[in-house]
Amino acid sequence: MEDKAYRVVKSDVKEMNEKIHKHRKKIAVWVVSVTMVLLIGAAGIYLYLQTRTYSEYEVLKKSEREDSSGTHFASYNGKILKYSQDGAFCIDENNKTIWNQTYEMQTPIIDICENYVAIADERGDKVYIMNDAGPCGEIKTRMPIQRVQVANQGTVAILMEQDGDGYIQLYDKSGTFLAEGEVHTENNGYPLDIALSNDGKKMVLSLLDVNGGNIKTTITFYNFDDIGQNEIDNIVGQYSYSDMMFPKVEFLTNDIMAAFGNGKTVIFEGSQKPKVKKEIEAEKEIRSIFYNEAYLGFVFDNENSEASYNMKVYDLRGSEVMSKDFSMEYQEISFLENDEICIRNDLECAIYTLRGIEKYHANFEKSIWKIISTSKIRDYIFVVDGETLKIRLK
């Protein structure tokens, strides 16, 4: 029997590793290339959708509504708040009632913070507090209500006025009294507005002083947390402005506040003791203001121009991000939930992007009460007379 010859074949390990490395490199290059193509494609589609304009829409869903006279609408935590002199309803886009609160008010005013809403009777004495689950508490004041603010845990601040003096009271979400303060006109000025931070721990008050024939507004900051306990009357900052009025103050975020004046808007920032972050000078008289948690908007009259109005938008750093002329007469201008800008009157509406592009403009046969954006770039909720429409622009 013949012996079999065996031969040992040695593998070139180095050569094999180089081949594996080249193969992996090719795969990595392919993955990166495909990813870049997908990202560029997605960016192109996004840019196209952001710059596209629409003039028509299709109705995806329609729900009939019955509204009492003088009904108002507001976007509320992904739902619709419908309120009037007789009561308030939280409804979804199908007009299904989530909760309701009955009352009798002459002039209902509201404030919304996340999932809490406070409804007060302006110049009256009643405040109702609600959240996603429904009514939480009720407040009856001793003096006429001027302003109401609610925080994201249900704390309510009420500014009242009687015989020229201002009074501030704080309540929890169940309507239990927490604290109060008094503002004497002869010492501090006439209260114009209040604002409460999202967490309910900070408050700002705008006071107009007209003593001696000179106008001065003082912006006063209060802190109800530990830092404010060491200060007189919890006051942690005051800023005075001569020859100016600041009729509106608002916390844009929990730590950023804006004071809207007739000649300038001042942005304050600070988690404990707010400081001036930016002053935005108004070159013309301000016709309207609108804002959300990321932007501030202003409308000015346009003189000697084909367009009647000029709209400017700033970010919270005070930097201008958009300027746009338009001629549409309007009853309301506001930011939608997706940061687009909605301008509407009774039978006409226009939607602008932050790029200044008029995304949609149309006239309606029925009165328009509210436009609400959704999570989809082309889908909106149109609240029109007697109907709630879920639509898609096309």
PDB file of C-alpha atoms in Angstrom, residues 81-84 86-90 99-103 119 130:
ATOM      1  CA  LEU A  81     -61.238  74.756  24.303  1.00  0.00           C
ATOM      2  CA  LYS A  82     -64.635  76.246  23.534  1.00  0.00           C
ATOM      3  CA  TYR A  83     -65.902  78.870  25.972  1.00  0.00           C
ATOM      4  CA  SER A  84     -68.614  81.510  26.227  1.00  0.00           C
ATOM      5  CA  ASP A  86     -72.454  80.199  29.775  1.00  0.00           C
ATOM      6  CA  GLY A  87     -69.615  77.717  30.201  1.00  0.00           C
ATOM      7  CA  ALA A  88     -66.548  75.997  28.797  1.00  0.00           C
ATOM      8  CA  PHE A  89     -66.075  72.733  26.899  1.00  0.00           C
ATOM      9  CA  CYS A  90     -62.927  70.766  26.162  1.00  0.00           C
ATOM     10  CA  TRP A  99     -65.176  67.733  29.991  1.00  0.00           C
ATOM     11  CA  ASN A 100     -67.387  70.751  30.518  1.00  0.00           C
ATOM     12  CA  GLN A 101     -67.767  73.482  33.129  1.00  0.00           C
ATOM     13  CA  THR A 102     -70.928  75.549  33.435  1.00  0.00           C
ATOM     14  CA  TYR A 103     -70.920  79.114  34.800  1.00  0.00           C
ATOM     15  CA  ILE A 119     -61.216  81.016  33.199  1.00  0.00           C
ATOM     16  CA  MET A 130     -59.504  72.963  34.950  1.00  0.00           C
TER      17      MET A 130
END
